[in-house]
Amino acid sequence: MTWPQDPRRVADPFGERAPLALRRSVDVLGARVEFLSDSAALMALAEAAYRDLPAEGSPQVQLQVELRMAAGDAAFDGEPPRPQMLGGAGVVGAAVDAHNHVLVMPALRRALVQLSPALLAHGYHARYELIEFAVFQLAARSQGLVALHAGAVSAGGSGALLMGVSGAGKSTLALHAALQGLEVVTEDGSFVDPTGLALSGVANFLHLRFDALGWIGDPALRARVLASPVIRRRSGVQKYELDLRGGWARLASRPVRLAHLVFTSAELRADGALLEPLPRDTLLARLHEDQAYAMGQPGWARFVHACGDLPGWVLHRGSHPQAGAAALRRLLMG
């Protein structure tokens, strides 16, 4: 009889008992998320996303995300492949290849992220498309939140969703809103309780096109943006990844009440009011059109019903992003 060279591998063929000595906990999206990992490099990616966020108070649920380094590896020829979504039997996830994937189990309040050294060389994709994906999916599905592709700003506990097509200037608008004293709730991932319309997000980064520098007059802020890492979106567009943390911008520290639905427009309106009210029927139609992904979520019908009495607006582009930010400020602060 011939025995395997490494009997330990037979005892643990899936590698599931490999020790995870590193532990970090963060409070995010109403949950306490505990990260466990066997790799300092993987833990550093999680910390880059979630360190130094404003304290939210008492978390409602406890979640756990395992970050494991893949045993095998295969180099990428250029940019890593786009993750492919998967799901079934109470599990959702995404897979780049055999070495890089994420599995989210909302009923167990746990997720597994496996990354290879090759994907670690593409830190933005590894963090944004797998680690942040795991946290967002786990937090939203375990708490029944509706996930929206929208930014959000707030003042005095009231928030405004910022929706619109990519390239409409939502991130630049959020930056200038922050410069005018509004709180940043999130850049492009908003989460709403469909019953009470509590709005939350993660205010860690703003991704700014290079031409956004032309709208920044403050030398210190220009220097901060220029010193930021440059990331490359799947579309090929390169952007500065500006870290909102560190005390220079106001960040929402707890969920706010959703009070306004704002659709950004690329149409220039240099004179006159930038905010145009939307009739209810038009508002709901725009909401369905803009949030095609969210429409398939369990809480969508309740969310839309709850939004029925909210005011909706089109925010036209002004001669300077400051004008749009000022319009948002007046909307939220009166």
mmCIF file of C-alpha atoms in Angstrom:
data_model
loop_
_atom_site.group_PDB
_atom_site.id
_atom_site.type_symbol
_atom_site.label_atom_id
_atom_site.label_comp_id
_atom_site.label_asym_id
_atom_site.label_seq_id
_atom_site.Cartn_x
_atom_site.Cartn_y
_atom_site.Cartn_z
ATOM 1 C CA MET A 1 0.000 0.000 0.000
ATOM 2 C CA THR A 2 1.299 3.434 -0.959
ATOM 3 C CA TRP A 3 0.526 6.310 1.403
ATOM 4 C CA PRO A 4 0.298 9.966 0.249
ATOM 5 C CA GLN A 5 3.385 12.088 0.796
ATOM 6 C CA ASP A 6 1.468 14.567 2.952
ATOM 7 C CA PRO A 7 -1.254 12.908 5.062
ATOM 8 C CA ARG A 8 -2.222 16.325 6.455
ATOM 9 C CA ARG A 9 -3.627 17.242 3.070
ATOM 10 C CA VAL A 10 -5.846 14.171 3.109
ATOM 11 C CA ALA A 11 -7.101 15.087 6.587
ATOM 12 C CA ASP A 12 -7.969 18.601 5.345
ATOM 13 C CA PRO A 13 -8.453 18.301 1.563
ATOM 14 C CA PHE A 14 -10.263 21.647 1.263
ATOM 15 C CA GLY A 15 -7.800 23.625 3.372
ATOM 16 C CA GLU A 16 -10.656 24.770 5.596
ATOM 17 C CA ARG A 17 -8.789 24.133 8.855
ATOM 18 C CA ALA A 18 -5.830 26.335 7.976
ATOM 19 C CA PRO A 19 -5.320 28.660 10.976
ATOM 20 C CA LEU A 20 -6.476 32.270 10.691
ATOM 21 C CA ALA A 21 -4.330 34.022 13.253
ATOM 22 C CA LEU A 22 -5.079 37.620 12.227
ATOM 23 C CA ARG A 23 -8.293 39.268 13.457
ATOM 24 C CA ARG A 24 -9.700 42.769 13.016
ATOM 25 C CA SER A 25 -13.198 44.122 13.688
ATOM 26 C CA VAL A 26 -14.895 47.156 12.145
ATOM 27 C CA ASP A 27 -18.360 48.640 12.521
ATOM 28 C CA VAL A 28 -19.892 49.311 9.128
ATOM 29 C CA LEU A 29 -23.435 49.519 7.690
ATOM 30 C CA GLY A 30 -25.012 48.798 11.058
ATOM 31 C CA ALA A 31 -22.989 45.616 11.560
ATOM 32 C CA ARG A 32 -19.840 44.580 13.372
ATOM 33 C CA VAL A 33 -17.695 42.816 10.788
ATOM 34 C CA GLU A 34 -14.894 40.583 12.028
ATOM 35 C CA PHE A 35 -12.163 39.861 9.491
ATOM 36 C CA LEU A 36 -10.075 36.715 9.979
ATOM 37 C CA SER A 37 -7.067 36.011 7.786
ATOM 38 C CA ASP A 38 -3.924 33.975 7.289
ATOM 39 C CA SER A 39 -2.262 36.827 5.383
ATOM 40 C CA ALA A 40 -1.110 40.261 6.520
ATOM 41 C CA ALA A 41 -1.377 41.470 2.911
ATOM 42 C CA LEU A 42 -5.047 40.479 2.686
ATOM 43 C CA MET A 43 -5.804 42.047 6.050
ATOM 44 C CA ALA A 44 -4.133 45.265 4.857
ATOM 45 C CA LEU A 45 -6.601 45.442 1.956
ATOM 46 C CA ALA A 46 -9.543 45.186 4.374
ATOM 47 C CA GLU A 47 -8.032 47.835 6.619
ATOM 48 C CA ALA A 48 -7.515 50.141 3.630
ATOM 49 C CA ALA A 49 -11.254 49.969 2.976
ATOM 50 C CA TYR A 50 -12.626 50.208 6.510
ATOM 51 C CA ARG A 51 -10.104 51.725 8.928
ATOM 52 C CA ASP A 52 -10.785 55.095 10.589
ATOM 53 C CA LEU A 53 -14.445 55.292 9.613
ATOM 54 C CA PRO A 54 -16.716 57.300 11.950
ATOM 55 C CA ALA A 55 -18.023 55.268 14.880
ATOM 56 C CA GLU A 56 -21.609 54.176 14.198
ATOM 57 C CA GLY A 57 -22.657 53.239 17.717
ATOM 58 C CA SER A 58 -24.054 49.853 18.718
ATOM 59 C CA PRO A 59 -24.016 47.402 15.767
ATOM 60 C CA GLN A 60 -27.198 45.463 15.083
ATOM 61 C CA VAL A 61 -25.650 42.219 13.804
ATOM 62 C CA GLN A 62 -22.357 40.326 13.994
ATOM 63 C CA LEU A 63 -20.784 39.263 10.699
ATOM 64 C CA GLN A 64 -17.615 37.361 9.860
ATOM 65 C CA VAL A 65 -15.467 37.490 6.720
ATOM 66 C CA GLU A 66 -12.590 35.049 6.172
ATOM 67 C CA LEU A 67 -9.743 36.258 3.966
ATOM 68 C CA ARG A 68 -7.640 33.331 2.760
ATOM 69 C CA MET A 69 -4.578 33.273 0.540
ATOM 70 C CA ALA A 70 -4.864 30.813 -2.352
ATOM 71 C CA ALA A 71 -2.396 27.933 -2.387
ATOM 72 C CA GLY A 72 -2.008 28.065 -6.171
ATOM 73 C CA ASP A 73 -1.413 30.977 -8.454
ATOM 74 C CA ALA A 74 -1.480 32.025 -12.102
ATOM 75 C CA ALA A 75 -0.220 35.345 -13.422
ATOM 76 C CA PHE A 76 -2.583 37.634 -15.312
ATOM 77 C CA ASP A 77 -1.814 38.894 -18.774
ATOM 78 C CA GLY A 78 -2.718 42.508 -18.066
ATOM 79 C CA GLU A 79 -5.885 43.391 -16.158
ATOM 80 C CA PRO A 80 -7.557 40.537 -14.204
ATOM 81 C CA PRO A 81 -10.748 39.134 -15.768
ATOM 82 C CA ARG A 82 -14.011 40.704 -14.705
ATOM 83 C CA PRO A 83 -15.597 38.681 -11.832
ATOM 84 C CA GLN A 84 -18.509 36.486 -12.845
ATOM 85 C CA MET A 85 -21.526 36.525 -10.534
ATOM 86 C CA LEU A 86 -22.839 33.227 -9.156
ATOM 87 C CA GLY A 87 -25.503 32.099 -6.724
ATOM 88 C CA GLY A 88 -27.904 29.412 -5.555
ATOM 89 C CA ALA A 89 -28.872 27.417 -2.461
ATOM 90 C CA GLY A 90 -28.653 30.493 -0.255
ATOM 91 C CA VAL A 91 -25.157 31.424 -1.429
ATOM 92 C CA VAL A 92 -24.126 34.328 -3.651
ATOM 93 C CA GLY A 93 -20.686 35.190 -4.858
ATOM 94 C CA ALA A 94 -18.294 36.093 -7.632
ATOM 95 C CA ALA A 95 -15.357 34.302 -9.244
ATOM 96 C CA VAL A 96 -12.414 35.662 -11.189
ATOM 97 C CA ASP A 97 -10.798 32.250 -11.722
ATOM 98 C CA ALA A 98 -10.050 29.056 -9.790
ATOM 99 C CA HIS A 99 -7.837 30.935 -7.316
ATOM 100 C CA ASN A 100 -9.833 34.119 -6.762
ATOM 101 C CA HIS A 101 -13.431 34.131 -5.607
ATOM 102 C CA VAL A 102 -15.878 35.219 -2.903
ATOM 103 C CA LEU A 103 -18.762 33.261 -1.368
ATOM 104 C CA VAL A 104 -21.375 35.008 0.775
ATOM 105 C CA MET A 105 -23.715 33.050 3.078
ATOM 106 C CA PRO A 106 -26.212 35.574 4.510
ATOM 107 C CA ALA A 107 -28.114 33.003 6.585
ATOM 108 C CA LEU A 108 -24.877 32.110 8.390
ATOM 109 C CA ARG A 109 -23.741 35.747 8.446
ATOM 110 C CA ARG A 110 -20.393 34.659 7.052
ATOM 111 C CA ALA A 111 -18.392 35.132 3.876
ATOM 112 C CA LEU A 112 -15.223 33.632 2.416
ATOM 113 C CA VAL A 113 -12.818 35.562 0.197
ATOM 114 C CA GLN A 114 -9.911 33.731 -1.426
ATOM 115 C CA LEU A 115 -7.234 35.724 -3.260
ATOM 116 C CA SER A 116 -4.020 34.793 -5.026
ATOM 117 C CA PRO A 117 -0.700 36.672 -4.962
ATOM 118 C CA ALA A 118 -1.274 37.503 -8.633
ATOM 119 C CA LEU A 119 -4.513 39.347 -7.849
ATOM 120 C CA LEU A 120 -2.868 41.082 -4.886
ATOM 121 C CA ALA A 121 -0.697 42.848 -7.449
ATOM 122 C CA HIS A 122 -3.958 44.489 -8.604
ATOM 123 C CA GLY A 123 -4.920 45.815 -5.183
ATOM 124 C CA TYR A 124 -7.816 48.019 -6.282
ATOM 125 C CA HIS A 125 -9.609 45.158 -8.065
ATOM 126 C CA ALA A 126 -8.907 42.742 -5.190
ATOM 127 C CA ARG A 127 -10.264 45.142 -2.595
ATOM 128 C CA TYR A 128 -13.183 46.657 -4.486
ATOM 129 C CA GLU A 129 -14.453 43.668 -6.475
ATOM 130 C CA LEU A 130 -14.012 40.914 -3.898
ATOM 131 C CA ILE A 131 -13.468 42.145 -0.325
ATOM 132 C CA GLU A 132 -15.835 45.125 -0.441
ATOM 133 C CA PHE A 133 -18.292 43.035 -2.469
ATOM 134 C CA ALA A 134 -18.337 40.453 0.344
ATOM 135 C CA VAL A 135 -18.986 43.060 3.043
ATOM 136 C CA PHE A 136 -21.676 44.881 1.085
ATOM 137 C CA GLN A 137 -23.555 41.724 0.134
ATOM 138 C CA LEU A 138 -23.302 40.242 3.614
ATOM 139 C CA ALA A 139 -24.387 43.425 5.415
ATOM 140 C CA ALA A 140 -27.257 44.139 3.032
ATOM 141 C CA ARG A 141 -28.697 40.645 2.778
ATOM 142 C CA SER A 142 -28.395 39.805 6.477
ATOM 143 C CA GLN A 143 -30.258 43.000 7.442
ATOM 144 C CA GLY A 144 -32.773 43.207 4.600
ATOM 145 C CA LEU A 145 -31.331 46.441 3.179
ATOM 146 C CA VAL A 146 -31.886 47.559 -0.414
ATOM 147 C CA ALA A 147 -28.548 48.160 -2.146
ATOM 148 C CA LEU A 148 -28.573 51.078 -4.593
ATOM 149 C CA HIS A 149 -26.029 52.304 -7.117
ATOM 150 C CA ALA A 150 -26.162 55.872 -5.814
ATOM 151 C CA GLY A 151 -24.149 58.367 -3.851
ATOM 152 C CA ALA A 152 -25.542 60.234 -0.870
ATOM 153 C CA VAL A 153 -24.896 63.367 1.191
ATOM 154 C CA SER A 154 -26.642 64.573 4.317
ATOM 155 C CA ALA A 155 -27.162 67.412 6.753
ATOM 156 C CA GLY A 156 -28.970 67.516 10.097
ATOM 157 C CA GLY A 157 -29.892 63.843 9.902
ATOM 158 C CA SER A 158 -31.574 64.134 6.467
ATOM 159 C CA GLY A 159 -30.051 62.599 3.368
ATOM 160 C CA ALA A 160 -30.297 62.960 -0.399
ATOM 161 C CA LEU A 161 -29.627 60.113 -2.805
ATOM 162 C CA LEU A 162 -27.530 61.163 -5.821
ATOM 163 C CA MET A 163 -28.355 59.064 -8.863
ATOM 164 C CA GLY A 164 -27.476 59.298 -12.535
ATOM 165 C CA VAL A 165 -25.409 57.757 -15.285
ATOM 166 C CA SER A 166 -21.675 57.228 -14.938
ATOM 167 C CA GLY A 167 -19.801 60.391 -15.848
ATOM 168 C CA ALA A 168 -22.566 62.751 -14.716
ATOM 169 C CA GLY A 169 -20.216 64.202 -12.098
ATOM 170 C CA LYS A 170 -21.666 62.687 -8.909
ATOM 171 C CA SER A 171 -18.257 62.281 -7.237
ATOM 172 C CA THR A 172 -17.178 65.846 -8.046
ATOM 173 C CA LEU A 173 -20.551 67.054 -6.784
ATOM 174 C CA ALA A 174 -20.103 65.107 -3.534
ATOM 175 C CA LEU A 175 -16.629 66.613 -3.090
ATOM 176 C CA HIS A 176 -17.930 70.174 -3.399
ATOM 177 C CA ALA A 177 -20.867 69.338 -1.163
ATOM 178 C CA ALA A 178 -18.356 68.256 1.490
ATOM 179 C CA LEU A 179 -16.444 71.520 0.998
ATOM 180 C CA GLN A 180 -19.679 73.377 1.744
ATOM 181 C CA GLY A 181 -20.182 71.536 5.036
ATOM 182 C CA LEU A 182 -22.444 68.647 4.039
ATOM 183 C CA GLU A 183 -21.697 65.148 5.286
ATOM 184 C CA VAL A 184 -20.651 62.490 2.805
ATOM 185 C CA VAL A 185 -22.643 59.303 3.318
ATOM 186 C CA THR A 186 -21.190 57.357 0.395
ATOM 187 C CA GLU A 187 -19.873 57.814 -3.126
ATOM 188 C CA ASP A 188 -21.759 55.143 -5.068
ATOM 189 C CA GLY A 189 -23.036 52.381 -2.778
ATOM 190 C CA SER A 190 -26.105 53.386 -0.765
ATOM 191 C CA PHE A 191 -28.073 51.024 1.489
ATOM 192 C CA VAL A 192 -31.624 51.763 2.587
ATOM 193 C CA ASP A 193 -33.938 50.126 5.104
ATOM 194 C CA PRO A 194 -37.041 49.728 2.896
ATOM 195 C CA THR A 195 -39.424 50.230 5.799
ATOM 196 C CA GLY A 196 -38.064 53.208 7.704
ATOM 197 C CA LEU A 197 -35.881 54.645 4.882
ATOM 198 C CA ALA A 198 -32.764 54.804 7.053
ATOM 199 C CA LEU A 199 -29.924 55.522 4.616
ATOM 200 C CA SER A 200 -26.328 54.411 5.151
ATOM 201 C CA GLY A 201 -23.110 53.809 3.250
ATOM 202 C CA VAL A 202 -19.336 53.695 3.536
ATOM 203 C CA ALA A 203 -17.623 57.061 3.174
ATOM 204 C CA ASN A 204 -14.082 55.910 2.482
ATOM 205 C CA PHE A 205 -13.140 57.169 -1.005
ATOM 206 C CA LEU A 206 -14.145 59.517 -3.800
ATOM 207 C CA HIS A 207 -12.992 58.595 -7.298
ATOM 208 C CA LEU A 208 -12.312 61.742 -9.289
ATOM 209 C CA ARG A 209 -11.595 62.151 -12.970
ATOM 210 C CA PHE A 210 -8.421 64.032 -13.803
ATOM 211 C CA ASP A 211 -10.416 67.002 -15.098
ATOM 212 C CA ALA A 212 -11.973 67.448 -11.633
ATOM 213 C CA LEU A 213 -8.754 69.206 -10.635
ATOM 214 C CA GLY A 214 -9.837 72.161 -12.744
ATOM 215 C CA TRP A 215 -12.703 72.791 -10.319
ATOM 216 C CA ILE A 216 -10.549 72.732 -7.166
ATOM 217 C CA GLY A 217 -9.217 76.102 -6.144
ATOM 218 C CA ASP A 218 -7.788 75.216 -2.726
ATOM 219 C CA PRO A 219 -4.041 74.451 -3.110
ATOM 220 C CA ALA A 220 -3.975 72.049 -0.143
ATOM 221 C CA LEU A 221 -6.862 70.006 -1.521
ATOM 222 C CA ARG A 222 -5.320 69.972 -5.003
ATOM 223 C CA ALA A 223 -2.118 68.622 -3.476
ATOM 224 C CA ARG A 224 -4.089 65.977 -1.569
ATOM 225 C CA VAL A 225 -5.819 64.832 -4.760
ATOM 226 C CA LEU A 226 -2.571 64.793 -6.767
ATOM 227 C CA ALA A 227 -0.930 62.663 -4.061
ATOM 228 C CA SER A 228 -3.774 60.113 -4.188
ATOM 229 C CA PRO A 229 -3.344 56.719 -5.902
ATOM 230 C CA VAL A 230 -4.606 56.442 -9.469
ATOM 231 C CA ILE A 231 -6.970 53.560 -10.193
ATOM 232 C CA ARG A 232 -8.247 52.236 -13.511
ATOM 233 C CA ARG A 233 -11.937 51.421 -13.866
ATOM 234 C CA ARG A 234 -13.122 48.483 -15.969
ATOM 235 C CA SER A 235 -14.245 51.047 -18.536
ATOM 236 C CA GLY A 236 -10.628 52.092 -18.967
ATOM 237 C CA VAL A 237 -11.148 55.476 -17.277
ATOM 238 C CA GLN A 238 -8.412 56.419 -14.805
ATOM 239 C CA LYS A 239 -9.308 58.289 -11.623
ATOM 240 C CA TYR A 240 -7.725 59.632 -8.477
ATOM 241 C CA GLU A 241 -8.790 57.625 -5.413
ATOM 242 C CA LEU A 242 -9.167 60.370 -2.817
ATOM 243 C CA ASP A 243 -9.348 59.135 0.773
ATOM 244 C CA LEU A 244 -12.103 60.974 2.641
ATOM 245 C CA ARG A 245 -10.823 59.974 6.058
ATOM 246 C CA GLY A 246 -8.352 61.849 8.231
ATOM 247 C CA GLY A 247 -10.642 64.635 9.452
ATOM 248 C CA TRP A 248 -10.561 66.971 6.445
ATOM 249 C CA ALA A 249 -14.128 66.129 5.322
ATOM 250 C CA ARG A 250 -17.344 65.624 7.282
ATOM 251 C CA LEU A 251 -18.505 62.010 7.146
ATOM 252 C CA ALA A 252 -21.881 60.673 8.265
ATOM 253 C CA SER A 253 -21.350 58.686 11.467
ATOM 254 C CA ARG A 254 -24.723 56.910 11.530
ATOM 255 C CA PRO A 255 -27.656 56.198 9.231
ATOM 256 C CA VAL A 256 -29.660 59.259 8.164
ATOM 257 C CA ARG A 257 -33.293 59.650 7.103
ATOM 258 C CA LEU A 258 -33.741 59.514 3.340
ATOM 259 C CA ALA A 259 -35.513 62.772 2.481
ATOM 260 C CA HIS A 260 -34.815 63.534 -1.204
ATOM 261 C CA LEU A 261 -34.286 61.603 -4.438
ATOM 262 C CA VAL A 262 -31.959 63.543 -6.727
ATOM 263 C CA PHE A 263 -31.129 62.590 -10.315
ATOM 264 C CA THR A 264 -28.018 64.334 -11.629
ATOM 265 C CA SER A 265 -28.074 65.598 -15.196
ATOM 266 C CA ALA A 266 -25.245 66.459 -17.590
ATOM 267 C CA GLU A 267 -27.400 69.235 -19.081
ATOM 268 C CA LEU A 268 -25.796 72.613 -18.435
ATOM 269 C CA ARG A 269 -28.061 75.254 -16.925
ATOM 270 C CA ALA A 270 -25.835 78.217 -16.204
ATOM 271 C CA ASP A 271 -28.732 80.546 -15.391
ATOM 272 C CA GLY A 272 -31.804 79.911 -13.282
ATOM 273 C CA ALA A 273 -32.618 77.224 -10.715
ATOM 274 C CA LEU A 274 -30.598 74.020 -11.022
ATOM 275 C CA LEU A 275 -33.139 71.873 -9.160
ATOM 276 C CA GLU A 276 -36.198 70.870 -11.160
ATOM 277 C CA PRO A 277 -39.010 69.047 -9.282
ATOM 278 C CA LEU A 278 -40.246 65.740 -10.657
ATOM 279 C CA PRO A 279 -43.911 64.697 -10.688
ATOM 280 C CA ARG A 280 -44.558 61.519 -8.706
ATOM 281 C CA ASP A 281 -45.184 59.291 -11.736
ATOM 282 C CA THR A 282 -42.056 60.552 -13.469
ATOM 283 C CA LEU A 283 -40.069 60.151 -10.253
ATOM 284 C CA LEU A 284 -41.009 56.495 -9.819
ATOM 285 C CA ALA A 285 -40.337 55.769 -13.496
ATOM 286 C CA ARG A 286 -36.896 57.379 -13.222
ATOM 287 C CA LEU A 287 -36.205 55.389 -10.060
ATOM 288 C CA HIS A 288 -36.983 52.086 -11.803
ATOM 289 C CA GLU A 289 -34.949 53.080 -14.857
ATOM 290 C CA ASP A 290 -31.923 54.173 -12.840
ATOM 291 C CA GLN A 291 -31.843 51.235 -10.409
ATOM 292 C CA ALA A 292 -32.209 48.195 -12.656
ATOM 293 C CA TYR A 293 -30.088 46.027 -10.316
ATOM 294 C CA ALA A 294 -32.014 47.003 -7.182
ATOM 295 C CA MET A 295 -35.367 46.087 -8.738
ATOM 296 C CA GLY A 296 -34.623 42.381 -8.259
ATOM 297 C CA GLN A 297 -34.005 42.675 -4.511
ATOM 298 C CA PRO A 298 -36.621 41.408 -2.018
ATOM 299 C CA GLY A 299 -37.241 44.795 -0.413
ATOM 300 C CA TRP A 300 -37.614 46.764 -3.642
ATOM 301 C CA ALA A 301 -41.430 46.988 -3.656
ATOM 302 C CA ARG A 302 -41.504 48.190 -0.043
ATOM 303 C CA PHE A 303 -38.727 50.692 -0.785
ATOM 304 C CA VAL A 304 -40.590 52.149 -3.782
ATOM 305 C CA HIS A 305 -43.825 52.361 -1.784
ATOM 306 C CA ALA A 306 -42.039 54.176 1.040
ATOM 307 C CA CYS A 307 -40.489 56.583 -1.479
ATOM 308 C CA GLY A 308 -43.919 57.505 -2.828
ATOM 309 C CA ASP A 309 -44.217 60.611 -0.666
ATOM 310 C CA LEU A 310 -40.608 61.781 -1.029
ATOM 311 C CA PRO A 311 -39.779 64.763 -3.236
ATOM 312 C CA GLY A 312 -37.788 63.997 -6.380
ATOM 313 C CA TRP A 313 -35.549 66.351 -8.308
ATOM 314 C CA VAL A 314 -33.401 66.670 -11.402
ATOM 315 C CA LEU A 315 -30.188 68.501 -10.542
ATOM 316 C CA HIS A 316 -28.836 70.173 -13.658
ATOM 317 C CA ARG A 317 -25.165 70.950 -14.104
ATOM 318 C CA GLY A 318 -24.186 74.484 -13.151
ATOM 319 C CA SER A 319 -21.349 76.633 -14.430
ATOM 320 C CA HIS A 320 -19.263 75.277 -11.515
ATOM 321 C CA PRO A 321 -19.807 72.197 -9.283
ATOM 322 C CA GLN A 322 -20.040 74.629 -6.379
ATOM 323 C CA ALA A 323 -23.408 75.732 -7.727
ATOM 324 C CA GLY A 324 -24.825 72.205 -7.658
ATOM 325 C CA ALA A 325 -23.407 71.656 -4.175
ATOM 326 C CA ALA A 326 -24.997 74.897 -2.990
ATOM 327 C CA ALA A 327 -28.348 73.742 -4.376
ATOM 328 C CA LEU A 328 -28.039 70.491 -2.413
ATOM 329 C CA ARG A 329 -27.103 72.430 0.694
ATOM 330 C CA ARG A 330 -30.214 74.602 0.417
ATOM 331 C CA LEU A 331 -32.343 71.515 -0.212
ATOM 332 C CA LEU A 332 -31.114 69.750 2.923
ATOM 333 C CA MET A 333 -30.612 72.709 5.247
ATOM 334 C CA GLY A 334 -33.394 75.019 4.118
#
